[in-house]
């Protein structure tokens, strides 16, 4: 696995300094999301990313779907807001997300009832439980396994966020198993 990178120096302009690292290279760019997507790692690598609020997790998901094509998606998130939920519902309606399963923190119905309703209506399975994990899994039509693990929720966010992307099938299977177990436990209650 790659070493975690240092935080870049403060920039004079907003959103001008995001850093990502893939393989032996790291880069700073004002178009960090595209840079992260362009540096997508092999099965032996993890790509470390961060943003200073220039984009949100929904942008990452949409970019990955654009890059890899229609995919099954599994999400664990502490928070959801309406705009990302609407985008996900649209991606599902257009069959870009071919299957959607989610675990969302049990307080989302208090914080964002409209977002929850949208996600429940477009998901094959949506379970509320006590989660703070932020994980997004994609399995493409070509059986590529993509895992995004990080600090970002599915909200419109203007904060520092960081995480990793990997195409390791082992990592995907680990989190897929954990999310399914959490869903099964909640369904059994």
PDB file of C-alpha atoms in Angstrom, residues 19-145:
ATOM      1  CA  UNK A  19      -3.674  16.533  -3.746  1.00  0.00           C
ATOM      2  CA  UNK A  20      -3.967  12.973  -4.936  1.00  0.00           C
ATOM      3  CA  UNK A  21      -1.412  10.214  -5.059  1.00  0.00           C
ATOM      4  CA  UNK A  22      -1.403   7.093  -7.192  1.00  0.00           C
ATOM      5  CA  UNK A  23       1.494   4.743  -7.687  1.00  0.00           C
ATOM      6  CA  UNK A  24       4.724   6.604  -7.077  1.00  0.00           C
ATOM      7  CA  UNK A  25       3.306   9.933  -8.251  1.00  0.00           C
ATOM      8  CA  UNK A  26       1.380  12.669  -6.504  1.00  0.00           C
ATOM      9  CA  UNK A  27      -0.028  15.809  -8.011  1.00  0.00           C
ATOM     10  CA  UNK A  28      -1.669  19.073  -7.092  1.00  0.00           C
ATOM     11  CA  UNK A  29      -4.306  20.481  -9.372  1.00  0.00           C
ATOM     12  CA  UNK A  30      -7.213  22.901  -9.476  1.00  0.00           C
ATOM     13  CA  UNK A  31      -9.217  20.139 -11.179  1.00  0.00           C
ATOM     14  CA  UNK A  32      -8.618  17.575  -8.467  1.00  0.00           C
ATOM     15  CA  UNK A  33     -11.607  15.339  -9.077  1.00  0.00           C
ATOM     16  CA  UNK A  34     -10.674  14.757 -12.704  1.00  0.00           C
ATOM     17  CA  UNK A  35      -7.108  14.204 -11.567  1.00  0.00           C
ATOM     18  CA  UNK A  36      -8.235  11.580  -9.065  1.00  0.00           C
ATOM     19  CA  UNK A  37     -10.320   9.835 -11.702  1.00  0.00           C
ATOM     20  CA  UNK A  38      -7.473   9.935 -14.232  1.00  0.00           C
ATOM     21  CA  UNK A  39      -5.082   8.352 -11.720  1.00  0.00           C
ATOM     22  CA  UNK A  40      -7.357   5.381 -10.887  1.00  0.00           C
ATOM     23  CA  UNK A  41      -5.083   2.659  -9.545  1.00  0.00           C
ATOM     24  CA  UNK A  42      -4.487  -0.958 -10.459  1.00  0.00           C
ATOM     25  CA  UNK A  43      -5.520  -3.869  -8.272  1.00  0.00           C
ATOM     26  CA  UNK A  44      -2.184  -3.557  -6.471  1.00  0.00           C
ATOM     27  CA  UNK A  45      -2.534   0.131  -5.657  1.00  0.00           C
ATOM     28  CA  UNK A  46      -4.622   2.490  -3.637  1.00  0.00           C
ATOM     29  CA  UNK A  47      -5.164   6.081  -4.677  1.00  0.00           C
ATOM     30  CA  UNK A  48      -5.204   8.595  -1.834  1.00  0.00           C
ATOM     31  CA  UNK A  49      -7.251  11.751  -2.375  1.00  0.00           C
ATOM     32  CA  UNK A  50      -8.300  14.885  -0.587  1.00  0.00           C
ATOM     33  CA  UNK A  51     -10.315  17.949  -1.408  1.00  0.00           C
ATOM     34  CA  UNK A  52     -10.742  21.295   0.265  1.00  0.00           C
ATOM     35  CA  UNK A  53     -14.441  21.403  -0.556  1.00  0.00           C
ATOM     36  CA  UNK A  54     -14.235  21.902  -4.313  1.00  0.00           C
ATOM     37  CA  UNK A  55     -16.343  18.763  -4.871  1.00  0.00           C
ATOM     38  CA  UNK A  56     -18.438  16.294  -2.891  1.00  0.00           C
ATOM     39  CA  UNK A  57     -18.882  12.530  -2.755  1.00  0.00           C
ATOM     40  CA  UNK A  58     -21.754  12.650  -5.238  1.00  0.00           C
ATOM     41  CA  UNK A  59     -19.325  14.206  -7.735  1.00  0.00           C
ATOM     42  CA  UNK A  60     -16.873  11.347  -7.112  1.00  0.00           C
ATOM     43  CA  UNK A  61     -19.624   8.746  -7.663  1.00  0.00           C
ATOM     44  CA  UNK A  62     -20.843  10.428 -10.863  1.00  0.00           C
ATOM     45  CA  UNK A  63     -17.258  10.670 -12.145  1.00  0.00           C
ATOM     46  CA  UNK A  64     -16.557   7.007 -11.433  1.00  0.00           C
ATOM     47  CA  UNK A  65     -19.777   5.978 -13.183  1.00  0.00           C
ATOM     48  CA  UNK A  66     -18.864   8.148 -16.166  1.00  0.00           C
ATOM     49  CA  UNK A  67     -15.409   6.582 -16.307  1.00  0.00           C
ATOM     50  CA  UNK A  68     -16.377   2.930 -15.741  1.00  0.00           C
ATOM     51  CA  UNK A  69     -19.942   2.797 -17.062  1.00  0.00           C
ATOM     52  CA  UNK A  70     -23.091   1.294 -15.581  1.00  0.00           C
ATOM     53  CA  UNK A  71     -22.445  -0.313 -12.208  1.00  0.00           C
ATOM     54  CA  UNK A  72     -24.029  -1.843  -9.176  1.00  0.00           C
ATOM     55  CA  UNK A  73     -23.555   0.585  -6.277  1.00  0.00           C
ATOM     56  CA  UNK A  74     -23.528  -0.007  -2.536  1.00  0.00           C
ATOM     57  CA  UNK A  75     -23.306   2.962  -0.161  1.00  0.00           C
ATOM     58  CA  UNK A  76     -22.775   3.401   3.556  1.00  0.00           C
ATOM     59  CA  UNK A  77     -23.178   7.013   4.649  1.00  0.00           C
ATOM     60  CA  UNK A  78     -23.796   8.920   7.850  1.00  0.00           C
ATOM     61  CA  UNK A  79     -25.628  11.728   6.050  1.00  0.00           C
ATOM     62  CA  UNK A  80     -27.539  12.391   2.846  1.00  0.00           C
ATOM     63  CA  UNK A  81     -28.929  15.639   1.519  1.00  0.00           C
ATOM     64  CA  UNK A  82     -31.592  16.105  -1.124  1.00  0.00           C
ATOM     65  CA  UNK A  83     -29.443  17.196  -4.075  1.00  0.00           C
ATOM     66  CA  UNK A  84     -27.151  14.119  -3.994  1.00  0.00           C
ATOM     67  CA  UNK A  85     -30.208  11.896  -3.446  1.00  0.00           C
ATOM     68  CA  UNK A  86     -31.879  13.399  -6.534  1.00  0.00           C
ATOM     69  CA  UNK A  87     -28.731  12.843  -8.607  1.00  0.00           C
ATOM     70  CA  UNK A  88     -28.547   9.211  -7.464  1.00  0.00           C
ATOM     71  CA  UNK A  89     -32.242   8.708  -8.257  1.00  0.00           C
ATOM     72  CA  UNK A  90     -31.644  10.147 -11.741  1.00  0.00           C
ATOM     73  CA  UNK A  91     -28.601   7.891 -12.299  1.00  0.00           C
ATOM     74  CA  UNK A  92     -30.720   4.916 -11.225  1.00  0.00           C
ATOM     75  CA  UNK A  93     -33.585   5.976 -13.496  1.00  0.00           C
ATOM     76  CA  UNK A  94     -31.153   6.169 -16.442  1.00  0.00           C
ATOM     77  CA  UNK A  95     -29.772   2.680 -15.577  1.00  0.00           C
ATOM     78  CA  UNK A  96     -26.301   4.112 -14.988  1.00  0.00           C
ATOM     79  CA  UNK A  97     -26.661   2.733 -11.482  1.00  0.00           C
ATOM     80  CA  UNK A  98     -27.972  -0.742 -12.246  1.00  0.00           C
ATOM     81  CA  UNK A  99     -28.565  -1.766  -8.642  1.00  0.00           C
ATOM     82  CA  UNK A 100     -28.486   0.352  -5.478  1.00  0.00           C
ATOM     83  CA  UNK A 101     -28.189  -0.786  -1.885  1.00  0.00           C
ATOM     84  CA  UNK A 102     -27.608   1.599   1.020  1.00  0.00           C
ATOM     85  CA  UNK A 103     -27.104   1.704   4.736  1.00  0.00           C
ATOM     86  CA  UNK A 104     -27.673   5.164   6.142  1.00  0.00           C
ATOM     87  CA  UNK A 105     -27.465   6.414   9.699  1.00  0.00           C
ATOM     88  CA  UNK A 106     -30.740   5.981  11.547  1.00  0.00           C
ATOM     89  CA  UNK A 107     -31.068   9.726  12.236  1.00  0.00           C
ATOM     90  CA  UNK A 108     -31.263  10.651   8.545  1.00  0.00           C
ATOM     91  CA  UNK A 109     -35.061  10.589   8.751  1.00  0.00           C
ATOM     92  CA  UNK A 110     -34.864  13.508  11.202  1.00  0.00           C
ATOM     93  CA  UNK A 111     -32.091  15.418   9.410  1.00  0.00           C
ATOM     94  CA  UNK A 112     -33.130  14.873   5.767  1.00  0.00           C
ATOM     95  CA  UNK A 113     -36.478  13.115   5.358  1.00  0.00           C
ATOM     96  CA  UNK A 114     -36.847  14.132   1.688  1.00  0.00           C
ATOM     97  CA  UNK A 115     -33.416  12.682   0.824  1.00  0.00           C
ATOM     98  CA  UNK A 116     -34.269   9.459   2.629  1.00  0.00           C
ATOM     99  CA  UNK A 117     -37.550   9.116   0.719  1.00  0.00           C
ATOM    100  CA  UNK A 118     -35.756   9.561  -2.618  1.00  0.00           C
ATOM    101  CA  UNK A 119     -33.107   6.964  -1.755  1.00  0.00           C
ATOM    102  CA  UNK A 120     -35.656   4.475  -0.419  1.00  0.00           C
ATOM    103  CA  UNK A 121     -37.722   4.822  -3.599  1.00  0.00           C
ATOM    104  CA  UNK A 122     -34.826   4.080  -5.958  1.00  0.00           C
ATOM    105  CA  UNK A 123     -32.955   1.454  -3.901  1.00  0.00           C
ATOM    106  CA  UNK A 124     -33.375  -2.278  -4.110  1.00  0.00           C
ATOM    107  CA  UNK A 125     -32.464  -2.256  -0.427  1.00  0.00           C
ATOM    108  CA  UNK A 126     -32.086   0.663   1.982  1.00  0.00           C
ATOM    109  CA  UNK A 127     -31.543   0.075   5.682  1.00  0.00           C
ATOM    110  CA  UNK A 128     -31.261   2.582   8.508  1.00  0.00           C
ATOM    111  CA  UNK A 129     -28.790   1.677  11.239  1.00  0.00           C
ATOM    112  CA  UNK A 130     -26.268   3.336  13.507  1.00  0.00           C
ATOM    113  CA  UNK A 131     -23.434   3.940  11.053  1.00  0.00           C
ATOM    114  CA  UNK A 132     -20.774   6.550  10.665  1.00  0.00           C
ATOM    115  CA  UNK A 133     -18.923   4.661   7.903  1.00  0.00           C
ATOM    116  CA  UNK A 134     -18.532   6.395   4.556  1.00  0.00           C
ATOM    117  CA  UNK A 135     -18.013   3.704   1.930  1.00  0.00           C
ATOM    118  CA  UNK A 136     -19.032   3.508  -1.718  1.00  0.00           C
ATOM    119  CA  UNK A 137     -18.635   0.289  -3.696  1.00  0.00           C
ATOM    120  CA  UNK A 138     -19.056  -0.115  -7.445  1.00  0.00           C
ATOM    121  CA  UNK A 139     -19.106  -3.349  -9.420  1.00  0.00           C
ATOM    122  CA  UNK A 140     -19.002  -2.645 -13.128  1.00  0.00           C
ATOM    123  CA  UNK A 141     -20.518  -4.681 -15.950  1.00  0.00           C
ATOM    124  CA  UNK A 142     -16.980  -5.947 -16.622  1.00  0.00           C
ATOM    125  CA  UNK A 143     -16.767  -7.135 -12.988  1.00  0.00           C
ATOM    126  CA  UNK A 144     -14.278  -4.456 -11.956  1.00  0.00           C
ATOM    127  CA  UNK A 145     -14.479  -3.831  -8.196  1.00  0.00           C
TER     128      UNK A 145
END
